[in-house]
Short mmCIF file of C-alpha atoms and ligand atoms in Angstrom, two decimals:
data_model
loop_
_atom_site.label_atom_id
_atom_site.label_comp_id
_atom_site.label_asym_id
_atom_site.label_seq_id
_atom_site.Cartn_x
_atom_site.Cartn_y
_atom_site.Cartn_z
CA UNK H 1 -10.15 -1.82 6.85
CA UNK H 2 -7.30 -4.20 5.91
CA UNK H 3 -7.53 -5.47 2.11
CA UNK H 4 -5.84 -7.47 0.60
CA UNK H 5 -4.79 -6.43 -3.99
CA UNK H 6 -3.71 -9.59 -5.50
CA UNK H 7 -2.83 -9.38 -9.20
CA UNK H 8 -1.14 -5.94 -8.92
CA UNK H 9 2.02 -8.00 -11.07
CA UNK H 10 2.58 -9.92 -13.42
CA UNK H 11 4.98 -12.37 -12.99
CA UNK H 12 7.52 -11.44 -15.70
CA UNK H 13 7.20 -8.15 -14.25
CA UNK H 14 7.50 -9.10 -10.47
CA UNK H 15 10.97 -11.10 -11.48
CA UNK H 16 12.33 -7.39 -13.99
CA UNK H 17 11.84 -5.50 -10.69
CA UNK H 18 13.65 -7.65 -8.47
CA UNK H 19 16.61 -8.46 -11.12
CA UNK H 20 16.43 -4.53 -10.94
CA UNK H 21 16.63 -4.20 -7.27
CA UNK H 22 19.36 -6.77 -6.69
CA UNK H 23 21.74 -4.54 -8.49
CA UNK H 24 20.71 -1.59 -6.69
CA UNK H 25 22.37 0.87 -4.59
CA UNK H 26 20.47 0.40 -1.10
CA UNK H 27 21.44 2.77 1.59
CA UNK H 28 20.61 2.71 5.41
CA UNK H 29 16.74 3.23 5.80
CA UNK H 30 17.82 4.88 8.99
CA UNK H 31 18.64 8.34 6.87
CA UNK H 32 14.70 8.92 5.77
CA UNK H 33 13.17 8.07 9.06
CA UNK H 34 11.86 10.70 11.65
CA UNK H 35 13.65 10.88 15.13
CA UNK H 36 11.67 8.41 17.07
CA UNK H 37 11.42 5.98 13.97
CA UNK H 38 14.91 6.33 13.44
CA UNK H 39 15.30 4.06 16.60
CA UNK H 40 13.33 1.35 15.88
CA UNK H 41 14.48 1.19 12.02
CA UNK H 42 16.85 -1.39 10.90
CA UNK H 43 16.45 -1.89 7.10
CA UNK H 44 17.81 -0.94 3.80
CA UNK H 45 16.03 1.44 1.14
CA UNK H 46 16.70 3.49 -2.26
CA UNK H 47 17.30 6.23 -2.20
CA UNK H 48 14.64 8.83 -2.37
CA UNK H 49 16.59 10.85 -5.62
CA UNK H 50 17.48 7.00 -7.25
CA UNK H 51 16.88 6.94 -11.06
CA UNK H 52 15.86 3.24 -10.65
CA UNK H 53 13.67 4.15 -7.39
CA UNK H 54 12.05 7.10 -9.78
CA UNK H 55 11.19 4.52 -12.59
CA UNK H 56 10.32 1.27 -10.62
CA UNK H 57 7.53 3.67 -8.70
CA UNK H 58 6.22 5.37 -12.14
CA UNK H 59 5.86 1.81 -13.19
CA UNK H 60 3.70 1.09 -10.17
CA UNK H 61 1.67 3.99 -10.42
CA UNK H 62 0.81 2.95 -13.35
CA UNK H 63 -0.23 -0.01 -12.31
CA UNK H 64 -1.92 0.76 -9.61
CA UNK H 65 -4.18 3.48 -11.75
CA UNK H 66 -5.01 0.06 -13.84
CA UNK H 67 -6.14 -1.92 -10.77
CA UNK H 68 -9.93 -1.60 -10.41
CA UNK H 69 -9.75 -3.07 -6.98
CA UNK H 70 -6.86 -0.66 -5.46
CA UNK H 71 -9.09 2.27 -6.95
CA UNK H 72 -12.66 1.29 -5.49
CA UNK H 73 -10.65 0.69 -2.52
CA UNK H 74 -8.81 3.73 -1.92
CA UNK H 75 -10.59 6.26 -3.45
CA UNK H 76 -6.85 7.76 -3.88
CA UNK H 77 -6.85 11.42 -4.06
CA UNK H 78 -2.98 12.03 -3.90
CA UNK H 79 -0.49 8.84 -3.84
CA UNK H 80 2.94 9.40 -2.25
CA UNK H 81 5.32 7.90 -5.14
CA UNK H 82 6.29 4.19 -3.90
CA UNK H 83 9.70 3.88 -2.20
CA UNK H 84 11.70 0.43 -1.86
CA UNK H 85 13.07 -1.23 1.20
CA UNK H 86 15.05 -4.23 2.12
CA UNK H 87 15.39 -6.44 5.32
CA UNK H 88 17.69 -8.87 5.97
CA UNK H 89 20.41 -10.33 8.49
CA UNK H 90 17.80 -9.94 11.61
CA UNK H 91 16.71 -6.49 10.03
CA UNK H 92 13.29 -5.35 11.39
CA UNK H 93 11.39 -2.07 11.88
CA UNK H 94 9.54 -2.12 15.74
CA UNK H 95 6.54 -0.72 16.59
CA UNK H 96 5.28 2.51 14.91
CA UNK H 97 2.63 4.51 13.59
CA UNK H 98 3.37 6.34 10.13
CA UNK H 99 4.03 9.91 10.06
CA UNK H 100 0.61 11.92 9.10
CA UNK H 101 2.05 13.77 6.53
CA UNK H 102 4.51 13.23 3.64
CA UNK H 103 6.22 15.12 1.60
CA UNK H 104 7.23 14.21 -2.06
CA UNK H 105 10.72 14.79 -2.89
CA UNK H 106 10.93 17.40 -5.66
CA UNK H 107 7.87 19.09 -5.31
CA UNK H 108 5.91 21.22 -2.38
CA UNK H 109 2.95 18.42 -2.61
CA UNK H 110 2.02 17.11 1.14
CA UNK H 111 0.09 14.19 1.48
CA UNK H 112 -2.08 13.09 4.29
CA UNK H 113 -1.20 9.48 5.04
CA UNK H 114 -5.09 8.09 4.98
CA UNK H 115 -4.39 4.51 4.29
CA UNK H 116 -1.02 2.78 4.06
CA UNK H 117 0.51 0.11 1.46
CA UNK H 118 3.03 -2.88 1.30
CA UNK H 119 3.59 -3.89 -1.96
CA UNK H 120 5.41 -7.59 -1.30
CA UNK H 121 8.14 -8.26 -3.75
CA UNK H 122 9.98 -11.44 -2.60
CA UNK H 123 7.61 -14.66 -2.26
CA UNK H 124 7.21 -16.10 1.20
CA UNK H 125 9.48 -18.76 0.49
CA UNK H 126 12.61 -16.07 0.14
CA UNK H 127 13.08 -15.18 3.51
CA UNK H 128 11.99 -16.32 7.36
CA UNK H 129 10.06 -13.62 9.18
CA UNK H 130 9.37 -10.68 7.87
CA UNK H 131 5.98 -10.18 8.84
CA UNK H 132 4.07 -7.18 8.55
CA UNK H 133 2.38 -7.02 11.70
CA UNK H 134 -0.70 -4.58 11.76
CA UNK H 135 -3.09 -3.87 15.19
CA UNK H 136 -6.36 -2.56 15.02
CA UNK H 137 -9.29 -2.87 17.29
CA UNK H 138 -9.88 -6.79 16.30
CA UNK H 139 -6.32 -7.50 17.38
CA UNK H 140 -2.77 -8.13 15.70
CA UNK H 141 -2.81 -9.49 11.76
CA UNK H 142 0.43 -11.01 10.59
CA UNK H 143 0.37 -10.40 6.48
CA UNK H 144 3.09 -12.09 4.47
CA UNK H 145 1.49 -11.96 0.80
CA UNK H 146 3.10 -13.69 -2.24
CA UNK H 147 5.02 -11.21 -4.61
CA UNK H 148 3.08 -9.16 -6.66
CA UNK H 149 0.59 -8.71 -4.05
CA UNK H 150 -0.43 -5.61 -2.20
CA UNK H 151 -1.66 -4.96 1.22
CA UNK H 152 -3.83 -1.67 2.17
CA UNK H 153 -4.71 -0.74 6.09
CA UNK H 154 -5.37 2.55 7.48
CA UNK H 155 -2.69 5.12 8.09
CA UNK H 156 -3.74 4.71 11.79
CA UNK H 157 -2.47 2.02 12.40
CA UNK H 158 0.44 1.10 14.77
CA UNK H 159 2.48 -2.13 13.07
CA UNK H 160 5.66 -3.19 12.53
CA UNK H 161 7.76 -5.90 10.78
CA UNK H 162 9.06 -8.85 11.93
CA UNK H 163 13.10 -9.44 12.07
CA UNK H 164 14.35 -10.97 8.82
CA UNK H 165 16.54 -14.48 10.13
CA UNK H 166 16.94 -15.66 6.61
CA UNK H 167 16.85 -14.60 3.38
CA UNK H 168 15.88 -10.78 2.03
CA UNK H 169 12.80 -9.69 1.96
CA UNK H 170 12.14 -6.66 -1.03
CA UNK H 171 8.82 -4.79 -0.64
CA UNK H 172 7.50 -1.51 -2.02
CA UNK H 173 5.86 0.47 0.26
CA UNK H 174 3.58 3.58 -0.10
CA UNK H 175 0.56 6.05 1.26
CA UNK H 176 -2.34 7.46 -0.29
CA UNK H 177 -4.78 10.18 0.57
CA UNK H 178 -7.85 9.07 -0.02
CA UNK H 179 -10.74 11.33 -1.47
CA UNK H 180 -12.78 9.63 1.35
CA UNK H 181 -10.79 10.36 4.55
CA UNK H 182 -12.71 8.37 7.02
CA UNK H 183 -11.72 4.54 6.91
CA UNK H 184 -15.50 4.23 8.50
CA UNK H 185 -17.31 5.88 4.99
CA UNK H 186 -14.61 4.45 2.90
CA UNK H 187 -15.17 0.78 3.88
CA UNK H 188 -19.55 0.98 2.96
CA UNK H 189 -18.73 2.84 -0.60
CA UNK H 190 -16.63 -0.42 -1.30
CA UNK H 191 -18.95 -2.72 0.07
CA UNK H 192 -22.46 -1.11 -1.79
CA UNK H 193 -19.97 -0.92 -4.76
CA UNK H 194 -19.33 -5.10 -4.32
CA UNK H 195 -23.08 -5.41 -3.99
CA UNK H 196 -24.15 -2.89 -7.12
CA UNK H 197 -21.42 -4.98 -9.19
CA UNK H 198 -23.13 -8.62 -7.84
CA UNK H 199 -26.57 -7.17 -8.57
CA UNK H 200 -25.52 -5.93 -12.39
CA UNK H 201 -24.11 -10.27 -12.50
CA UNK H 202 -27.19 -11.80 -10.91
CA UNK H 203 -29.92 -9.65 -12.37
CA UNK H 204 -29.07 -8.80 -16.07
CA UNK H 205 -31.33 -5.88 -17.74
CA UNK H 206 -32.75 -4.64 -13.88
CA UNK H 207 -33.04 -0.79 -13.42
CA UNK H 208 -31.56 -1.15 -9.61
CA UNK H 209 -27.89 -0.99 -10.23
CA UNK H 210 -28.22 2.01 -11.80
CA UNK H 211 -30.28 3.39 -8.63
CA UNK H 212 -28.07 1.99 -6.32
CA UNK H 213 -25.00 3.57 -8.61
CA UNK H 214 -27.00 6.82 -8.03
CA UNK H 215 -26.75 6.69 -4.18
CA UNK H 216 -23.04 5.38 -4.62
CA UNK H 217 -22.47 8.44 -6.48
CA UNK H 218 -24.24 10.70 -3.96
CA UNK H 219 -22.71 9.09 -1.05
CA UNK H 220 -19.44 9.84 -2.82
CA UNK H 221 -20.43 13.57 -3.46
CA UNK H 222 -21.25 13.95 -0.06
CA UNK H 223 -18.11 12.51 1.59
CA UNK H 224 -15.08 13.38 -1.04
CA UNK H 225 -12.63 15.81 -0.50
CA UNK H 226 -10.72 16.64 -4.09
NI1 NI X 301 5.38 2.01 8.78
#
Protein backbone atom coordinates (compact mmCIF):
# COMPACT_ATOMS: atom_id res chain seq x y z
CA UNK A 1 0.00 0.00 0.00
CA UNK A 2 1.34 3.44 -1.02
CA UNK A 3 -0.47 6.45 0.94
CA UNK A 4 -0.17 9.45 0.65
CA UNK A 5 -0.21 12.06 4.70
CA UNK A 6 -0.89 15.50 3.64
CA UNK A 7 -1.14 18.03 6.48
CA UNK A 8 1.72 16.47 8.53
CA UNK A 9 3.09 20.59 8.61
CA UNK A 10 2.17 23.50 9.02
CA UNK A 11 3.49 25.95 6.97
CA UNK A 12 5.27 28.20 9.50
CA UNK A 13 6.64 25.07 10.66
CA UNK A 14 7.67 23.53 7.21
CA UNK A 15 9.68 27.06 6.49
CA UNK A 16 11.52 26.86 10.79
CA UNK A 17 12.77 23.43 9.65
CA UNK A 18 14.22 24.31 6.49
CA UNK A 19 15.73 27.83 7.79
CA UNK A 20 17.09 25.13 10.31
CA UNK A 21 18.48 22.80 7.81
CA UNK A 22 20.10 25.38 5.55
CA UNK A 23 22.49 26.18 8.29
CA UNK A 24 23.21 22.72 8.99
CA UNK A 25 26.21 20.66 9.03
CA UNK A 26 25.40 17.95 6.22
CA UNK A 27 27.93 15.26 5.79
CA UNK A 28 28.30 12.59 2.96
CA UNK A 29 25.21 10.18 3.16
CA UNK A 30 27.73 7.71 1.88
CA UNK A 31 29.11 7.18 5.74
CA UNK A 32 25.53 5.60 7.10
CA UNK A 33 24.85 3.42 4.15
CA UNK A 34 25.45 -0.45 4.06
CA UNK A 35 28.12 -1.82 1.55
CA UNK A 36 26.02 -2.36 -1.47
CA UNK A 37 23.99 0.95 -0.82
CA UNK A 38 27.02 2.70 -0.32
CA UNK A 39 27.46 2.43 -4.20
CA UNK A 40 24.50 3.65 -5.41
CA UNK A 41 24.30 6.64 -2.71
CA UNK A 42 25.10 10.09 -3.71
CA UNK A 43 23.44 12.53 -1.24
CA UNK A 44 24.00 14.57 1.79
CA UNK A 45 22.54 13.81 5.43
CA UNK A 46 22.89 14.89 9.29
CA UNK A 47 24.46 13.39 11.07
CA UNK A 48 23.04 10.57 13.05
CA UNK A 49 24.54 12.17 16.73
CA UNK A 50 23.41 16.04 15.31
CA UNK A 51 21.74 18.11 18.10
CA UNK A 52 19.58 19.73 15.35
CA UNK A 53 18.96 16.13 13.64
CA UNK A 54 17.93 14.94 17.44
CA UNK A 55 15.38 17.88 17.82
CA UNK A 56 13.98 18.34 14.21
CA UNK A 57 12.99 14.32 14.51
CA UNK A 58 11.46 14.70 18.25
CA UNK A 59 9.50 17.43 16.64
CA UNK A 60 8.23 15.04 14.00
CA UNK A 61 7.45 12.38 16.22
CA UNK A 62 5.44 14.41 17.72
CA UNK A 63 3.73 15.17 14.98
CA UNK A 64 3.32 12.24 13.58
CA UNK A 65 1.72 10.73 17.07
CA UNK A 66 -0.90 13.78 16.34
CA UNK A 67 -1.73 12.65 12.78
CA UNK A 68 -4.83 10.43 12.88
CA UNK A 69 -4.20 9.37 9.35
CA UNK A 70 -0.32 8.29 9.74
CA UNK A 71 -1.63 6.26 12.90
CA UNK A 72 -4.70 4.31 11.30
CA UNK A 73 -2.27 3.84 8.63
CA UNK A 74 0.65 2.41 10.16
CA UNK A 75 -0.42 0.88 13.06
CA UNK A 76 3.30 1.96 14.25
CA UNK A 77 4.61 -0.26 16.85
CA UNK A 78 8.29 1.08 16.99
CA UNK A 79 9.31 4.27 14.71
CA UNK A 80 13.00 4.58 13.78
CA UNK A 81 13.68 8.41 14.81
CA UNK A 82 13.51 10.49 11.37
CA UNK A 83 16.90 11.28 9.78
CA UNK A 84 17.47 14.22 7.12
CA UNK A 85 18.96 14.07 3.70
CA UNK A 86 19.86 16.37 0.92
CA UNK A 87 20.27 16.00 -2.94
CA UNK A 88 21.58 18.24 -5.14
CA UNK A 89 24.18 18.95 -8.09
CA UNK A 90 22.95 15.57 -10.03
CA UNK A 91 22.81 13.80 -6.50
CA UNK A 92 20.63 10.63 -6.61
CA UNK A 93 20.33 7.34 -4.69
CA UNK A 94 19.83 4.16 -7.51
CA UNK A 95 17.96 1.31 -7.08
CA UNK A 96 17.57 -0.33 -3.61
CA UNK A 97 15.59 -2.06 -1.20
CA UNK A 98 15.90 -0.77 2.57
CA UNK A 99 17.79 -2.70 5.00
CA UNK A 100 15.25 -5.02 7.19
CA UNK A 101 16.45 -3.95 10.28
CA UNK A 102 17.56 -0.69 11.96
CA UNK A 103 19.16 0.15 14.67
CA UNK A 104 18.63 3.43 16.72
CA UNK A 105 21.66 5.22 17.59
CA UNK A 106 22.01 5.33 21.39
CA UNK A 107 20.05 2.59 22.38
CA UNK A 108 19.99 -1.47 21.73
CA UNK A 109 16.27 -0.95 20.12
CA UNK A 110 16.08 -2.84 16.51
CA UNK A 111 13.38 -2.10 14.36
CA UNK A 112 11.91 -4.13 11.63
CA UNK A 113 11.55 -1.86 8.61
CA UNK A 114 7.59 -2.78 7.86
CA UNK A 115 6.66 0.25 5.94
CA UNK A 116 8.91 3.09 4.82
CA UNK A 117 8.50 7.10 4.88
CA UNK A 118 9.55 10.30 2.89
CA UNK A 119 8.70 13.19 4.59
CA UNK A 120 9.12 16.01 1.54
CA UNK A 121 10.54 19.22 2.79
CA UNK A 122 11.31 21.43 -0.27
CA UNK A 123 8.13 22.15 -2.59
CA UNK A 124 8.26 20.78 -6.10
CA UNK A 125 9.05 23.99 -7.46
CA UNK A 126 12.71 23.97 -5.50
CA UNK A 127 14.45 21.58 -7.40
CA UNK A 128 14.20 19.45 -10.98
CA UNK A 129 14.05 15.71 -10.43
CA UNK A 130 14.16 14.30 -7.46
CA UNK A 131 11.64 11.79 -7.70
CA UNK A 132 11.00 9.14 -5.40
CA UNK A 133 10.51 6.33 -7.55
CA UNK A 134 8.73 3.27 -5.84
CA UNK A 135 7.91 -0.39 -7.80
CA UNK A 136 5.47 -2.68 -6.68
CA UNK A 137 3.45 -5.25 -8.45
CA UNK A 138 1.17 -2.43 -10.34
CA UNK A 139 4.35 -0.94 -11.74
CA UNK A 140 6.75 2.16 -11.06
CA UNK A 141 5.04 5.40 -9.06
CA UNK A 142 6.98 8.62 -9.35
CA UNK A 143 5.94 10.70 -5.91
CA UNK A 144 7.10 14.28 -5.66
CA UNK A 145 4.66 15.67 -2.80
CA UNK A 146 4.52 19.38 -1.78
CA UNK A 147 6.44 20.15 1.56
CA UNK A 148 4.90 19.16 4.53
CA UNK A 149 3.65 16.10 3.00
CA UNK A 150 4.45 12.52 3.77
CA UNK A 151 4.63 9.45 1.73
CA UNK A 152 4.23 5.74 3.32
CA UNK A 153 4.96 2.35 1.08
CA UNK A 154 6.02 -0.89 2.30
CA UNK A 155 9.51 -1.64 3.48
CA UNK A 156 9.54 -4.12 0.51
CA UNK A 157 9.82 -2.17 -1.80
CA UNK A 158 12.74 -1.64 -4.28
CA UNK A 159 12.82 2.43 -5.27
CA UNK A 160 15.07 4.93 -5.71
CA UNK A 161 15.38 8.72 -6.32
CA UNK A 162 15.76 10.53 -9.21
CA UNK A 163 19.14 12.73 -9.86
CA UNK A 164 18.70 16.28 -8.54
CA UNK A 165 19.71 18.77 -11.95
CA UNK A 166 18.59 21.83 -10.17
CA UNK A 167 17.94 23.08 -7.06
CA UNK A 168 18.11 21.00 -3.46
CA UNK A 169 15.79 18.88 -2.56
CA UNK A 170 15.46 18.46 1.72
CA UNK A 171 13.35 15.44 2.82
CA UNK A 172 13.00 13.56 6.09
CA UNK A 173 12.98 10.14 5.81
CA UNK A 174 12.02 7.29 8.25
CA UNK A 175 10.69 3.46 9.02
CA UNK A 176 8.21 2.12 11.22
CA UNK A 177 7.34 -1.30 12.52
CA UNK A 178 4.05 -1.69 12.32
CA UNK A 179 1.93 -3.62 15.02
CA UNK A 180 0.33 -5.22 11.87
CA UNK A 181 3.29 -6.68 9.93
CA UNK A 182 1.60 -7.82 6.83
CA UNK A 183 1.01 -4.84 4.30
CA UNK A 184 -1.97 -7.40 3.06
CA UNK A 185 -3.97 -7.18 6.82
CA UNK A 186 -2.76 -3.72 7.30
CA UNK A 187 -4.33 -2.24 4.13
CA UNK A 188 -8.38 -3.89 5.11
CA UNK A 189 -8.01 -2.53 8.96
CA UNK A 190 -7.59 0.97 7.20
CA UNK A 191 -10.08 0.51 4.73
CA UNK A 192 -13.12 -1.06 7.32
CA UNK A 193 -11.74 1.81 9.54
CA UNK A 194 -12.60 4.51 6.38
CA UNK A 195 -15.92 2.73 6.07
CA UNK A 196 -16.84 2.50 10.12
CA UNK A 197 -15.83 6.39 10.13
CA UNK A 198 -18.31 7.09 6.75
CA UNK A 199 -21.00 4.97 8.39
CA UNK A 200 -20.74 7.00 12.01
CA UNK A 201 -21.16 10.49 9.12
CA UNK A 202 -23.97 9.05 7.03
CA UNK A 203 -26.00 7.26 9.65
CA UNK A 204 -26.03 9.36 12.93
CA UNK A 205 -27.42 7.44 16.21
CA UNK A 206 -27.06 3.64 14.25
CA UNK A 207 -25.74 0.77 16.52
CA UNK A 208 -23.45 -0.61 13.41
CA UNK A 209 -20.34 1.40 13.83
CA UNK A 210 -19.98 0.29 17.02
CA UNK A 211 -20.34 -3.49 15.69
CA UNK A 212 -18.23 -2.95 12.96
CA UNK A 213 -15.62 -1.12 15.60
CA UNK A 214 -15.99 -4.49 17.44
CA UNK A 215 -14.69 -6.62 14.50
CA UNK A 216 -12.04 -3.76 13.80
CA UNK A 217 -10.94 -4.31 17.21
CA UNK A 218 -10.92 -8.13 16.94
CA UNK A 219 -9.31 -8.13 13.65
CA UNK A 220 -6.68 -5.99 15.34
CA UNK A 221 -6.35 -8.44 18.36
CA UNK A 222 -5.92 -11.14 16.14
CA UNK A 223 -3.21 -9.73 13.83
CA UNK A 224 -1.00 -7.25 16.24
CA UNK A 225 2.22 -7.97 17.39
CA UNK A 226 3.15 -5.41 20.53
NI1 LIG B 1 15.65 3.76 0.58
Amino acid sequence: MMLTIPDLLRPDEIRQIREALDQAAWIDGRETAGHIARQAKDNRQLSQDDPLAAKLSDFLLARLGESPRFMAAALPYKVVPPRFNRYEGGGSYGDHVDSAVMGVPGSAHKIRTDISATLFLSGPDDYEGGELVVEDTYGSHRVKLPAGQLVLYPGTSLHHVAPVTRGARLAAFFWIQSMVRDDGRRSLLLELDNAIQAVSRDLPGSPTPARLSGVYNNLLRQWAET
